[in-house]
Amino acid sequence: MCGIIGFTGNINAKDVLLQGLKALEYRGYDSAGISYFTENGIRTIKAVGKVSGLADKVASASSDTAKCGIGHTRWATHGGVSETNCHPHRFGKVTLIHNGIIENYKELQDELAKEGKEPVSQTDSEIAAMVIDSCYKNNPVRAIKKAVKKLHGAYAFCIMFEDHPGSIYAIRNGSPLVATATKEGAIIASDMVALIKYSKDYFVLPEHHIAHLTAKSINITDLDQNEIEPDMLHVNWDMAAARKGGYEYFMLKEIHEQPESLHNTISPRIKDGLPDFSADNIPDSLFTDINRIVITACGTAMHAGLIGKNMIERFSRIPVTVDIASEFRYQNPILDSSTLVITISQSGETADTLAALRLAKENGAKTLSIVNVKGSSIARESDYVLYTHAGPEIAVASTKAYTVQLAAVYLVSFRFALAKGTLTEDETRKLAATLLEMPSFVENMLSCDKAIEPISNKLKKTKSLFFIGRGLDYALSCEGSIKLKEVSYIHSEAYAAGELKHGTISLITDNVPVIALATQENVFAKMISNIREVRSRGAKVIMVAGTGAQVDASLCDHLITLPPVNDLFAPFGAAIVLQYIAYYTATARGLNVDQPRNLAKSVTVE
Ligand code: AGP
């Protein structure tokens, strides 16, 4: 959730840290701080609020130069938002930054209190600094090794020791850390967006290994002090992808990047007109040797899973359940070697999804993950990975990562059915050909912003609204609702249209907006009845209809019609409409859509 960065080298470390924190700000943004070595020891500067505030403070605090330092942008878990709780934390000779949660910090704090040691903050991270300091006898690696045996929970630490200027030590358990050694120096961070300015090649610090960064190199050892060579990875995006490129917000930029992300995700997987996972090393036996599927994920990724269930069951006639990862893991799920568990995650680091994956593996299930971030924990721990190629997604609200997840589940559903023989080659070819058209279909959809902006202007004062739909449109309603809530702070609920009258219709009164998705011909007549039900109770209806739908003008207040597309592929178009509704409603309310309150991009805590 927090963003962390460390740099040691031959250029101005303060600049590297502040630029890195700016890039990482989407991970957490209630306060930020840096520490760096000076001739007179370690200096720390912190500020509540945005990284820009910290940068001003650093500029006015001093003109000293630094070559080695660490920086942190915080998303509060333990202790409120204050400079005291902001990282880096210092105790004795140890200064550190932390991403994660130390679950036993209270017990550790009580033990330290017996030695007369008291923290100044309310954070679990400061307790970790105290524990490391209490283990420190001039040997950083030994101190870290000893301390991590006492710390329970998830962590990524970058640590500086007062008497080891120029060195940064790092270790992680659960929380991500990537690093690279460049001609400018060695750099480590929570994710690639902070490193991309310096290198496209990087490695993921293996868990329970200690990285020692100096200006010239990065040395990695396991806890028995054996040196290891990390596996290098490469990203194929660059700095431009991690910048706003003229857009007011990353969210809008990422909405517009969807044609390219879809193309990059779909086209390498269609060979001779058929879906093909040979380059992903995913064998057909993964699909033929199982008798049920569980899809598990969180938030938007889970909503992509709902669409996946519909498509896989439709084409393969194999039962699929979709579970929220945080529920799945505590429900003693029924899993065995005939179950395929599909995890979906943009970041590949979501704590509950990762735990669900581990549970599936412990119980002998086969695992496939659909992940956007290369080398992330979920990708590395799954038996098989199908990478989506959305590039970096910076806005907290997921847009392009969602539509590429849809593309991935469509590909899986087609290949699955082909392997099982429930779709013929001809049928599969037709579906694959339509999927290949999605980048241009979505490109075409992007111009519907002109129709949506005025609708959003009308929605901006709304207190509460409803999304309704059936089948694929219900799954999309769930996504439309979360998107609107997270960026506009307007309460909304997604309802299966037929279920509304079993209670919730009592909330439909004069002028309550209802966004009705009616893109599926097979349930169109039913949707019309549901729309009439809400209209007759005073609802203002915004209807998203499929091509060729005969809509009586009196049925709705606003009508958005999708360009011609096979109904099964309508979610790619409807998703754009819903993303725009969220975006323009939030901006009409004057909100910062990229950094919605209380949210973080990657939820690495439970
Ligand atoms: C999406 O708009 C949300 N910010 C959120 O629901 C997100 O999809 C969820 O936290 C899962 O993240 P992941 O895909 O990185 O696992």
Coordinates of C-alpha atoms and ligand atoms in Angstrom, one line a residue:
M1 CA 0.0 0.0 0.0
C2 CA 2.8 2.4 0.9
G3 CA 5.5 3.3 -1.6
I4 CA 9.1 2.9 -0.7
I5 CA 12.4 3.8 -2.5
G6 CA 16.1 3.6 -1.7
F7 CA 19.0 4.9 -3.7
T8 CA 22.7 5.0 -3.3
G9 CA 25.0 6.1 -6.1
N10 CA 26.8 9.0 -7.8
I11 CA 23.9 11.4 -8.5
N12 CA 21.8 13.6 -6.2
A13 CA 19.9 11.1 -4.0
K14 CA 17.3 13.6 -2.9
D15 CA 16.2 14.1 -6.5
V16 CA 16.0 10.4 -7.1
L17 CA 14.0 9.8 -4.0
L18 CA 11.6 12.7 -4.5
Q19 CA 11.0 11.8 -8.2
G20 CA 10.6 8.2 -7.2
L21 CA 8.1 9.1 -4.4
K22 CA 6.1 11.2 -6.9
A23 CA 5.9 8.2 -9.2
L24 CA 4.9 5.9 -6.3
E25 CA 2.4 8.4 -4.8
Y26 CA -0.5 6.4 -6.2
R27 CA 0.3 3.6 -3.7
G28 CA -0.3 5.8 -0.7
Y29 CA -0.6 9.5 -0.2
D30 CA -1.3 10.7 3.3
S31 CA 2.2 11.7 4.2
A32 CA 5.8 11.2 2.9
G33 CA 9.4 11.5 4.1
I34 CA 13.0 10.9 3.2
S35 CA 16.2 10.2 5.1
Y36 CA 19.7 10.6 3.7
F37 CA 23.3 10.4 4.9
T38 CA 25.0 13.7 5.4
E39 CA 28.5 14.4 6.7
N40 CA 26.9 14.8 10.1
G41 CA 24.9 11.6 10.2
I42 CA 21.4 10.7 8.9
R43 CA 19.0 13.6 8.2
T44 CA 15.2 13.0 8.0
I45 CA 12.6 15.3 6.6
K46 CA 8.8 14.5 6.7
A47 CA 5.6 16.2 5.6
V48 CA 1.9 15.4 5.9
G49 CA 0.1 15.5 2.6
K50 CA 1.4 15.1 -0.9
V51 CA 4.9 14.5 -2.1
S52 CA 5.0 18.0 -3.6
G53 CA 4.7 19.3 0.0
L54 CA 7.6 17.2 1.0
A55 CA 9.6 18.4 -2.0
D56 CA 9.0 22.1 -1.0
K57 CA 10.1 21.3 2.6
V58 CA 13.2 19.5 1.4
A59 CA 14.1 22.4 -0.9
S60 CA 13.7 25.0 1.8
A61 CA 15.2 22.9 4.6
S62 CA 18.8 22.8 3.2
S63 CA 21.0 22.7 0.2
D64 CA 23.1 19.8 1.4
T65 CA 23.8 17.1 -1.1
A66 CA 23.2 13.5 -0.6
K67 CA 24.3 10.3 -2.4
C68 CA 22.4 7.7 -0.4
G69 CA 18.9 7.8 1.1
I70 CA 15.5 6.2 1.5
G71 CA 12.0 7.6 1.0
H72 CA 8.5 6.6 1.8
T73 CA 4.9 7.6 0.9
R74 CA 2.4 6.4 3.5
W75 CA -1.0 4.9 3.5
A76 CA -1.9 4.8 7.2
T77 CA -2.7 1.5 8.8
H78 CA -1.4 1.8 12.4
G79 CA -1.6 5.3 13.8
G80 CA -3.2 8.4 12.3
V81 CA -1.8 10.7 9.7
S82 CA 0.9 12.8 11.3
E83 CA 4.6 13.7 10.9
T84 CA 5.4 11.5 13.8
N85 CA 3.8 8.5 12.3
C86 CA 5.2 9.3 8.9
H87 CA 8.3 7.2 7.7
P88 CA 11.3 7.0 7.8
H89 CA 11.4 5.9 11.5
R90 CA 14.6 6.1 13.5
F91 CA 15.6 4.3 16.6
G92 CA 19.2 4.2 17.9
K93 CA 21.4 3.5 14.9
V94 CA 18.6 2.3 12.7
T95 CA 16.6 4.4 10.2
L96 CA 14.0 2.5 8.1
I97 CA 11.0 2.6 5.9
H98 CA 8.4 -0.1 5.9
N99 CA 5.5 -1.4 3.7
G100 CA 3.3 -4.0 5.3
I101 CA 2.0 -4.8 8.8
I102 CA 3.9 -6.2 11.8
E103 CA 1.1 -8.2 13.4
N104 CA 2.9 -8.8 16.7
Y105 CA 4.1 -5.3 17.2
K106 CA 2.1 -4.9 20.5
E107 CA 3.9 -7.9 22.1
L108 CA 7.2 -6.6 20.8
Q109 CA 6.5 -3.1 22.1
D110 CA 5.7 -4.6 25.6
E111 CA 9.0 -6.5 25.6
L112 CA 10.9 -3.4 24.6
A113 CA 9.2 -1.4 27.3
K114 CA 10.7 -3.7 29.9
E115 CA 14.1 -2.5 28.7
G116 CA 12.9 1.1 29.1
K117 CA 12.5 1.6 25.3
E118 CA 9.5 3.6 24.2
P119 CA 8.5 4.5 20.6
V120 CA 7.5 8.1 19.8
S121 CA 4.9 7.1 17.1
Q122 CA 1.9 4.8 17.1
T123 CA 3.2 2.8 14.2
D124 CA 4.1 -0.9 14.0
S125 CA 7.0 0.2 11.7
E126 CA 8.8 2.1 14.5
I127 CA 8.6 -1.0 16.6
A128 CA 10.4 -2.9 13.8
A129 CA 13.1 -0.2 13.8
M130 CA 13.5 -0.7 17.6
V131 CA 13.7 -4.5 17.2
I132 CA 16.4 -4.3 14.5
D133 CA 18.3 -1.7 16.6
S134 CA 18.2 -4.0 19.7
C135 CA 19.7 -6.8 17.6
Y136 CA 22.4 -4.5 16.1
K137 CA 26.0 -5.0 17.2
N138 CA 27.7 -3.3 14.2
N139 CA 26.8 -6.1 11.7
P140 CA 23.7 -5.0 9.7
V141 CA 23.1 -8.4 8.1
R142 CA 23.3 -10.3 11.4
A143 CA 21.0 -7.7 13.0
I144 CA 18.4 -8.0 10.2
K145 CA 18.5 -11.9 10.3
K146 CA 18.0 -11.9 14.0
A147 CA 15.3 -9.3 14.0
V148 CA 13.1 -10.8 11.2
K149 CA 12.8 -14.0 13.3
K150 CA 10.9 -11.9 15.8
L151 CA 8.7 -9.9 13.4
H152 CA 5.5 -11.6 12.3
G153 CA 3.5 -10.2 9.4
A154 CA 4.1 -8.7 6.0
Y155 CA 7.0 -6.4 5.3
A156 CA 9.3 -4.8 2.9
F157 CA 12.0 -2.8 4.6
C158 CA 14.8 -0.5 3.4
I159 CA 17.2 0.1 6.3
M160 CA 20.1 2.5 6.8
F161 CA 22.5 2.0 9.7
E162 CA 24.1 5.3 11.1
D163 CA 27.6 3.8 11.0
H164 CA 27.4 2.4 7.5
P165 CA 27.1 5.5 5.3
G166 CA 26.4 4.8 1.6
S167 CA 24.7 1.4 2.3
I168 CA 21.1 0.4 2.2
Y169 CA 19.9 -3.0 3.3
A170 CA 16.5 -4.4 2.3
I171 CA 14.5 -7.5 3.1
R172 CA 10.9 -8.5 2.3
N173 CA 8.2 -11.0 3.3
G174 CA 5.0 -10.7 1.2
S175 CA 5.3 -7.0 0.3
P176 CA 6.9 -6.3 -3.0
L177 CA 10.4 -4.9 -3.7
V178 CA 12.2 -4.6 -7.1
A179 CA 15.7 -3.4 -7.6
T180 CA 18.3 -2.7 -10.3
A181 CA 22.0 -1.6 -10.4
T182 CA 22.7 1.1 -13.0
K183 CA 25.6 3.3 -13.9
E184 CA 24.1 6.0 -11.7
G185 CA 23.9 3.7 -8.7
A186 CA 21.7 1.1 -7.1
I187 CA 18.0 1.6 -6.7
I188 CA 15.2 -0.3 -5.0
A189 CA 11.5 0.4 -4.8
S190 CA 8.0 -1.0 -4.3
D191 CA 7.4 -1.1 -8.0
M192 CA 8.9 -0.5 -11.4
V193 CA 7.4 2.9 -11.9
A194 CA 10.1 4.4 -9.7
L195 CA 12.9 2.5 -11.5
I196 CA 11.9 2.9 -15.1
K197 CA 13.7 6.2 -15.5
Y198 CA 17.0 4.4 -14.8
S199 CA 16.5 0.9 -16.3
K200 CA 14.0 -1.4 -18.0
D201 CA 15.8 -4.4 -16.5
Y202 CA 15.2 -5.3 -12.9
F203 CA 14.8 -8.1 -10.5
V204 CA 12.3 -8.9 -7.7
L205 CA 14.1 -9.3 -4.4
P206 CA 13.4 -12.9 -3.4
E207 CA 11.5 -13.2 -0.1
H208 CA 13.6 -13.7 3.0
H209 CA 16.8 -12.6 1.2
I210 CA 18.8 -9.6 2.2
A211 CA 19.9 -7.1 -0.4
H212 CA 22.9 -4.9 0.3
L213 CA 22.9 -1.8 -2.0
T214 CA 26.1 0.2 -2.5
A215 CA 26.8 2.8 -5.1
K216 CA 28.5 0.1 -7.3
S217 CA 26.4 -3.0 -6.9
I218 CA 23.6 -5.0 -5.2
N219 CA 24.6 -8.0 -3.3
I220 CA 21.9 -10.6 -2.4
T221 CA 22.3 -13.3 0.3
D222 CA 19.9 -15.8 1.8
L223 CA 19.5 -16.0 5.5
D224 CA 22.4 -18.5 5.6
Q225 CA 24.6 -15.9 4.0
N226 CA 24.8 -17.7 0.6
E227 CA 25.1 -15.3 -2.2
I228 CA 22.5 -15.6 -5.0
E229 CA 22.1 -14.2 -8.5
P230 CA 18.6 -12.8 -9.0
D231 CA 16.5 -13.6 -12.1
M232 CA 16.5 -10.5 -14.3
L233 CA 13.2 -9.3 -15.8
H234 CA 12.5 -6.8 -18.5
V235 CA 9.6 -4.4 -19.0
N236 CA 8.6 -3.3 -22.4
W237 CA 7.1 0.1 -21.4
D238 CA 8.9 3.3 -20.7
M239 CA 8.8 6.6 -18.8
A240 CA 6.2 8.0 -21.1
A241 CA 3.8 5.2 -20.0
A242 CA 4.3 6.2 -16.4
R243 CA 3.6 9.9 -17.1
K244 CA 0.3 11.6 -17.7
G245 CA 1.2 12.6 -21.3
G246 CA -1.0 15.6 -21.5
Y247 CA -4.0 14.1 -19.9
E248 CA -5.4 15.8 -16.8
Y249 CA -5.6 12.5 -14.9
F250 CA -4.0 9.1 -15.2
M251 CA -7.5 7.6 -15.1
L252 CA -8.4 9.4 -18.4
K253 CA -5.1 8.5 -20.0
E254 CA -5.6 4.9 -19.0
I255 CA -9.1 4.8 -20.4
H256 CA -7.7 6.0 -23.7
E257 CA -4.9 3.4 -23.6
Q258 CA -7.4 0.5 -23.7
P259 CA -7.3 -0.2 -27.5
E260 CA -3.5 -0.6 -27.3
S261 CA -3.6 -2.7 -24.1
L262 CA -6.3 -4.9 -25.6
H263 CA -4.3 -5.3 -28.8
N264 CA -1.1 -6.2 -26.8
T265 CA -3.0 -8.8 -24.7
I266 CA -5.1 -10.4 -27.4
S267 CA -3.1 -10.5 -30.7
P268 CA -0.1 -12.5 -29.5
R269 CA -2.5 -15.2 -28.3
I270 CA -4.3 -15.7 -31.6
K271 CA -2.4 -18.0 -33.9
D272 CA -3.8 -19.1 -37.2
G273 CA -7.1 -17.7 -36.1
L274 CA -7.3 -19.7 -32.9
P275 CA -6.6 -18.9 -29.3
D276 CA -3.1 -20.2 -28.4
F277 CA -1.3 -20.2 -25.1
S278 CA 1.8 -22.1 -26.2
A279 CA 4.0 -19.0 -25.7
D280 CA 2.6 -18.7 -22.2
N281 CA 3.5 -22.4 -21.6
I282 CA -0.1 -23.2 -20.6
P283 CA -1.0 -26.7 -21.7
D284 CA -4.5 -27.8 -22.7
S285 CA -4.3 -30.5 -20.1
L286 CA -4.8 -27.7 -17.5
F287 CA -8.3 -27.4 -18.9
T288 CA -9.1 -31.0 -19.8
D289 CA -7.9 -32.6 -16.5
I290 CA -10.2 -30.7 -14.2
N291 CA -13.9 -30.8 -13.4
R292 CA -14.6 -27.4 -11.8
I293 CA -13.1 -23.9 -11.7
V294 CA -12.9 -21.4 -8.9
I295 CA -12.2 -17.8 -9.8
T296 CA -11.0 -15.7 -6.9
A297 CA -9.9 -12.1 -6.8
C298 CA -10.8 -8.7 -5.2
G299 CA -12.7 -5.6 -6.4
T300 CA -12.6 -4.9 -10.1
A301 CA -10.5 -8.1 -10.8
M302 CA -13.3 -10.1 -9.1
H303 CA -15.8 -8.4 -11.4
A304 CA -13.8 -9.5 -14.4
G305 CA -14.1 -13.0 -12.8
L306 CA -17.9 -12.7 -12.9
I307 CA -17.7 -12.2 -16.6
G308 CA -15.2 -15.1 -16.9
K309 CA -17.7 -17.4 -15.1
N310 CA -20.4 -16.5 -17.6
M311 CA -18.1 -17.1 -20.6
I312 CA -16.4 -20.3 -19.4
E313 CA -19.7 -21.9 -18.3
R314 CA -21.4 -20.9 -21.5
F315 CA -18.8 -22.4 -23.8
S316 CA -17.4 -25.3 -21.8
R317 CA -20.4 -26.3 -19.6
I318 CA -18.0 -26.7 -16.7
P319 CA -19.1 -25.3 -13.3
V320 CA -17.4 -22.1 -12.2
T321 CA -17.7 -20.3 -8.9
V322 CA -16.5 -16.8 -8.3
D323 CA -15.3 -16.0 -4.8
I324 CA -14.1 -12.8 -3.2
A325 CA -10.6 -13.7 -2.1
S326 CA -11.0 -12.3 1.4
E327 CA -14.1 -14.6 1.9
F328 CA -12.8 -17.6 0.0
R329 CA -9.7 -18.0 2.2
Y330 CA -11.7 -18.2 5.5
Q331 CA -14.4 -20.6 4.3
N332 CA -12.6 -23.9 4.2
P333 CA -13.3 -24.1 0.4
I334 CA -13.7 -27.5 -1.3
L335 CA -10.5 -27.9 -3.4
D336 CA -8.7 -30.9 -4.9
S337 CA -6.5 -31.8 -7.8
S338 CA -9.5 -31.7 -10.2
T339 CA -10.1 -28.0 -9.3
L340 CA -8.5 -25.2 -11.3
V341 CA -8.3 -22.0 -9.2
I342 CA -7.9 -18.9 -11.4
T343 CA -6.7 -15.8 -9.5
I344 CA -7.0 -12.4 -11.2
S345 CA -5.0 -9.4 -10.1
Q346 CA -3.6 -6.3 -11.8
S347 CA -0.9 -5.8 -9.2
G348 CA -0.2 -9.5 -8.5
E349 CA 0.3 -8.4 -4.9
T350 CA -3.2 -8.1 -3.4
A351 CA -2.8 -9.8 0.0
D352 CA -6.1 -11.7 0.1
T353 CA -5.7 -12.9 -3.5
L354 CA -2.2 -14.1 -2.8
A355 CA -3.4 -15.9 0.4
A356 CA -6.2 -17.5 -1.6
L357 CA -3.7 -18.7 -4.2
R358 CA -1.5 -20.2 -1.5
L359 CA -4.5 -22.0 0.1
A360 CA -5.5 -23.4 -3.3
K361 CA -1.9 -24.8 -3.8
E362 CA -1.8 -26.2 -0.3
N363 CA -5.0 -28.1 -1.1
G364 CA -3.6 -29.6 -4.3
A365 CA -5.7 -27.5 -6.7
K366 CA -4.1 -26.4 -10.0
T367 CA -3.5 -22.7 -10.3
L368 CA -3.6 -20.2 -13.1
S369 CA -3.2 -16.5 -12.6
I370 CA -4.2 -13.6 -14.8
V371 CA -1.8 -10.8 -13.7
N372 CA -0.6 -7.5 -15.1
V373 CA 2.6 -6.9 -13.2
K374 CA 5.5 -9.1 -14.4
G375 CA 7.3 -11.0 -11.7
S376 CA 4.8 -10.1 -9.0
S377 CA 4.1 -12.5 -6.1
I378 CA 0.9 -14.0 -7.5
A379 CA 2.5 -14.5 -10.9
R380 CA 5.6 -16.2 -9.4
E381 CA 3.6 -18.5 -7.1
S382 CA 1.0 -19.7 -9.6
D383 CA 1.5 -22.9 -11.6
Y384 CA 0.7 -21.0 -14.8
V385 CA 0.5 -17.3 -15.6
L386 CA -1.4 -15.5 -18.3
Y387 CA 0.0 -12.0 -18.3
T388 CA -2.2 -9.1 -19.4
H389 CA -0.3 -6.3 -21.2
A390 CA -1.9 -3.1 -20.0
G391 CA 1.4 -1.5 -19.0
P392 CA 1.6 0.4 -15.8
E393 CA -1.8 1.3 -14.3
I394 CA -1.3 4.3 -12.0
A395 CA -4.8 5.6 -11.3
V396 CA -6.3 3.9 -8.3
A397 CA -9.5 3.2 -10.2
S398 CA -8.8 0.3 -12.5
T399 CA -9.8 0.8 -16.1
K400 CA -7.4 -0.6 -18.7
A401 CA -6.4 -3.4 -16.3
Y402 CA -10.1 -4.5 -16.2
T403 CA -10.7 -4.7 -19.9
V404 CA -7.6 -6.7 -20.5
Q405 CA -8.7 -9.0 -17.7
L406 CA -11.9 -9.4 -19.7
A407 CA -9.8 -10.2 -22.8
A408 CA -7.9 -12.8 -20.9
V409 CA -10.9 -14.5 -19.5
Y410 CA -12.5 -14.6 -23.0
L411 CA -9.3 -16.2 -24.4
V412 CA -9.4 -18.7 -21.6
S413 CA -13.0 -19.5 -22.2
F414 CA -12.4 -20.1 -25.9
R415 CA -9.2 -22.2 -25.5
F416 CA -10.9 -24.2 -22.8
A417 CA -13.9 -25.0 -24.9
L418 CA -11.8 -25.8 -27.9
A419 CA -9.6 -28.2 -25.8
K420 CA -12.7 -29.8 -24.3
G421 CA -14.4 -30.1 -27.7
T422 CA -17.5 -28.1 -26.6
L423 CA -16.7 -25.5 -29.3
T424 CA -15.7 -26.6 -32.8
E425 CA -12.7 -25.1 -34.5
D426 CA -14.9 -23.0 -36.8
E427 CA -17.0 -21.6 -33.9
T428 CA -13.8 -20.8 -32.0
R429 CA -12.3 -19.1 -35.0
K430 CA -15.4 -16.8 -35.3
L431 CA -15.2 -15.9 -31.6
A432 CA -11.4 -15.3 -31.8
A433 CA -11.9 -13.1 -34.9
T434 CA -14.4 -10.9 -33.0
L435 CA -12.1 -10.7 -30.0
L436 CA -9.4 -9.4 -32.3
E437 CA -11.8 -6.6 -33.3
M438 CA -12.1 -5.3 -29.7
P439 CA -9.2 -2.8 -29.8
S440 CA -10.9 -1.0 -32.7
F441 CA -14.4 -1.4 -31.2
V442 CA -13.1 0.2 -28.0
E443 CA -11.3 2.9 -30.0
N444 CA -14.7 3.7 -31.6
M445 CA -16.4 3.7 -28.1
L446 CA -13.9 6.3 -26.8
S447 CA -15.8 9.1 -28.6
C448 CA -18.9 8.5 -26.4
D449 CA -17.4 10.8 -23.8
K450 CA -19.3 13.7 -25.5
A451 CA -22.6 12.0 -24.7
I452 CA -21.6 11.1 -21.2
E453 CA -20.1 14.3 -19.9
P454 CA -23.5 16.2 -19.8
I455 CA -25.1 13.2 -18.1
S456 CA -22.4 13.2 -15.5
N457 CA -23.0 16.9 -14.9
K458 CA -26.6 16.0 -14.0
L459 CA -25.4 13.2 -11.7
K460 CA -22.9 15.2 -9.8
K461 CA -25.3 16.3 -7.0
T462 CA -26.9 12.8 -6.6
K463 CA -26.6 11.2 -3.2
S464 CA -27.3 7.7 -4.3
L465 CA -28.0 5.7 -7.5
F466 CA -28.4 2.2 -8.8
F467 CA -26.9 0.1 -11.6
I468 CA -29.1 -2.7 -12.9
G469 CA -28.6 -5.4 -15.4
R470 CA -29.0 -9.1 -16.1
G471 CA -26.4 -11.7 -17.0
L472 CA -23.2 -10.1 -18.4
D473 CA -24.8 -6.7 -17.7
Y474 CA -25.2 -7.5 -14.0
A475 CA -21.5 -8.3 -13.8
L476 CA -20.8 -5.0 -15.5
S477 CA -23.2 -3.2 -13.2
C478 CA -21.0 -4.4 -10.2
E479 CA -18.0 -2.8 -12.0
G480 CA -19.8 0.4 -12.8
S481 CA -20.9 0.8 -9.2
I482 CA -17.4 0.3 -7.7
K483 CA -15.9 2.7 -10.2
L484 CA -18.4 5.4 -9.5
K485 CA -18.1 5.0 -5.7
E486 CA -14.4 5.0 -5.5
V487 CA -13.8 8.2 -7.5
S488 CA -17.0 10.3 -7.0
Y489 CA -17.9 9.2 -3.4
I490 CA -21.5 8.9 -4.5
H491 CA -23.2 5.9 -2.9
S492 CA -24.4 3.4 -5.5
E493 CA -25.5 -0.2 -5.6
A494 CA -25.4 -2.8 -8.3
Y495 CA -28.5 -5.0 -8.6
A496 CA -29.5 -7.9 -10.7
A497 CA -32.4 -6.2 -12.4
G498 CA -34.9 -9.0 -11.6
E499 CA -33.9 -9.0 -7.9
L500 CA -34.6 -5.3 -7.3
K501 CA -38.3 -5.8 -6.6
H502 CA -37.4 -8.2 -3.7
G503 CA -36.6 -5.3 -1.4
T504 CA -34.4 -2.6 -2.8
I505 CA -37.0 -1.1 -5.1
S506 CA -38.3 0.6 -1.9
L507 CA -35.4 3.0 -2.3
I508 CA -36.4 4.0 -5.8
T509 CA -38.3 7.3 -5.4
D510 CA -38.6 10.5 -7.5
N511 CA -35.5 11.4 -9.4
V512 CA -33.3 8.6 -8.1
P513 CA -31.0 7.8 -11.0
V514 CA -30.9 4.2 -12.3
I515 CA -28.2 3.2 -14.8
A516 CA -29.8 0.3 -16.7
L517 CA -27.6 -1.9 -18.8
A518 CA -29.6 -3.7 -21.5
T519 CA -27.0 -4.9 -24.0
Q520 CA -28.1 -8.6 -24.0
E521 CA -30.8 -9.5 -26.5
N522 CA -31.9 -12.7 -24.7
V523 CA -33.0 -10.7 -21.6
F524 CA -33.8 -7.5 -23.3
A525 CA -37.6 -7.8 -22.8
K526 CA -37.1 -8.6 -19.2
M527 CA -34.9 -5.5 -18.8
I528 CA -37.5 -3.4 -20.3
S529 CA -40.0 -4.6 -17.7
N530 CA -37.5 -3.8 -14.9
I531 CA -36.9 -0.4 -16.4
R532 CA -40.6 0.3 -16.5
E533 CA -40.9 -0.8 -12.8
V534 CA -38.3 1.8 -11.7
R535 CA -39.6 4.5 -14.1
S536 CA -43.1 4.2 -12.7
R537 CA -41.6 4.9 -9.2
G538 CA -40.0 8.1 -10.4
A539 CA -36.5 6.9 -11.3
K540 CA -34.4 8.9 -13.8
V541 CA -33.2 6.2 -16.2
I542 CA -29.9 6.3 -18.0
M543 CA -30.1 3.3 -20.4
V544 CA -27.2 1.6 -22.1
A545 CA -28.6 -0.5 -24.9
G546 CA -27.2 -2.9 -27.4
T547 CA -27.2 -2.2 -31.2
G548 CA -30.6 -2.5 -32.8
A549 CA -32.5 -2.4 -29.6
Q550 CA -36.0 -0.9 -30.2
V551 CA -36.2 1.6 -27.3
D552 CA -39.4 3.6 -26.8
A553 CA -38.3 7.2 -26.2
S554 CA -40.5 7.5 -23.1
L555 CA -38.7 4.6 -21.4
C556 CA -35.6 6.5 -20.4
D557 CA -34.2 9.9 -19.8
H558 CA -30.9 9.3 -21.5
L559 CA -30.1 6.6 -24.0
I560 CA -26.6 5.4 -25.0
T561 CA -26.5 2.9 -27.8
L562 CA -23.5 0.7 -28.4
P563 CA -22.1 0.5 -31.9
P564 CA -22.8 -2.8 -33.7
V565 CA -21.3 -5.7 -31.8
N566 CA -22.1 -9.4 -31.0
D567 CA -23.9 -9.3 -27.6
L568 CA -21.2 -11.4 -26.0
F569 CA -18.7 -8.7 -26.6
A570 CA -20.8 -5.8 -25.5
P571 CA -19.0 -5.7 -22.1
F572 CA -16.0 -4.2 -23.8
G573 CA -18.2 -1.3 -24.9
A574 CA -20.3 -0.9 -21.8
A575 CA -17.2 -0.9 -19.7
I576 CA -16.1 2.3 -21.4
V577 CA -19.4 4.0 -20.8
L578 CA -19.3 3.1 -17.1
Q579 CA -15.7 4.3 -16.8
Y580 CA -16.6 7.6 -18.4
I581 CA -19.6 8.0 -16.1
A582 CA -17.4 7.5 -13.0
Y583 CA -14.7 9.8 -14.4
Y584 CA -16.8 12.7 -15.5
T585 CA -19.1 12.6 -12.4
A586 CA -16.0 12.8 -10.2
T587 CA -14.4 15.6 -12.1
A588 CA -17.7 17.5 -12.2
R589 CA -17.6 17.3 -8.4
G590 CA -14.1 18.7 -8.5
L591 CA -12.4 15.6 -7.1
N592 CA -8.9 14.3 -7.7
V593 CA -9.8 11.0 -9.5
D594 CA -6.4 9.6 -9.4
Q595 CA -6.0 9.6 -5.7
P596 CA -9.4 9.0 -4.1
R597 CA -9.6 9.2 -0.3
N598 CA -8.8 6.2 1.8
L599 CA -7.9 4.1 -1.2
A600 CA -4.6 2.6 -2.3
K601 CA -3.7 1.0 -5.6
S602 CA -2.3 -2.2 -4.3
V603 CA -3.9 -3.6 -1.2
T604 CA -1.1 -5.6 0.4
V605 CA -2.7 -5.7 3.8
E606 CA -5.7 -7.8 4.9
Ligands
AGP1 C1 -10.4 -1.0 -8.8 O1 -10.9 0.1 -9.4 C2 -10.0 -1.0 -7.5 N1 -9.1 0.0 -7.2 C3 -9.8 -2.3 -6.7 O2 -11.0 -2.9 -6.6 C4 -8.8 -3.4 -7.3 O3 -9.3 -3.9 -8.5 C5 -8.6 -4.5 -6.2 O4 -8.0 -3.9 -5.1 C6 -7.8 -5.6 -6.7 O5 -6.5 -5.2 -7.1 P1 -5.6 -6.2 -7.9 O6 -6.2 -6.3 -9.3 O7 -4.2 -5.5 -8.0 O8 -5.5 -7.5 -7.2

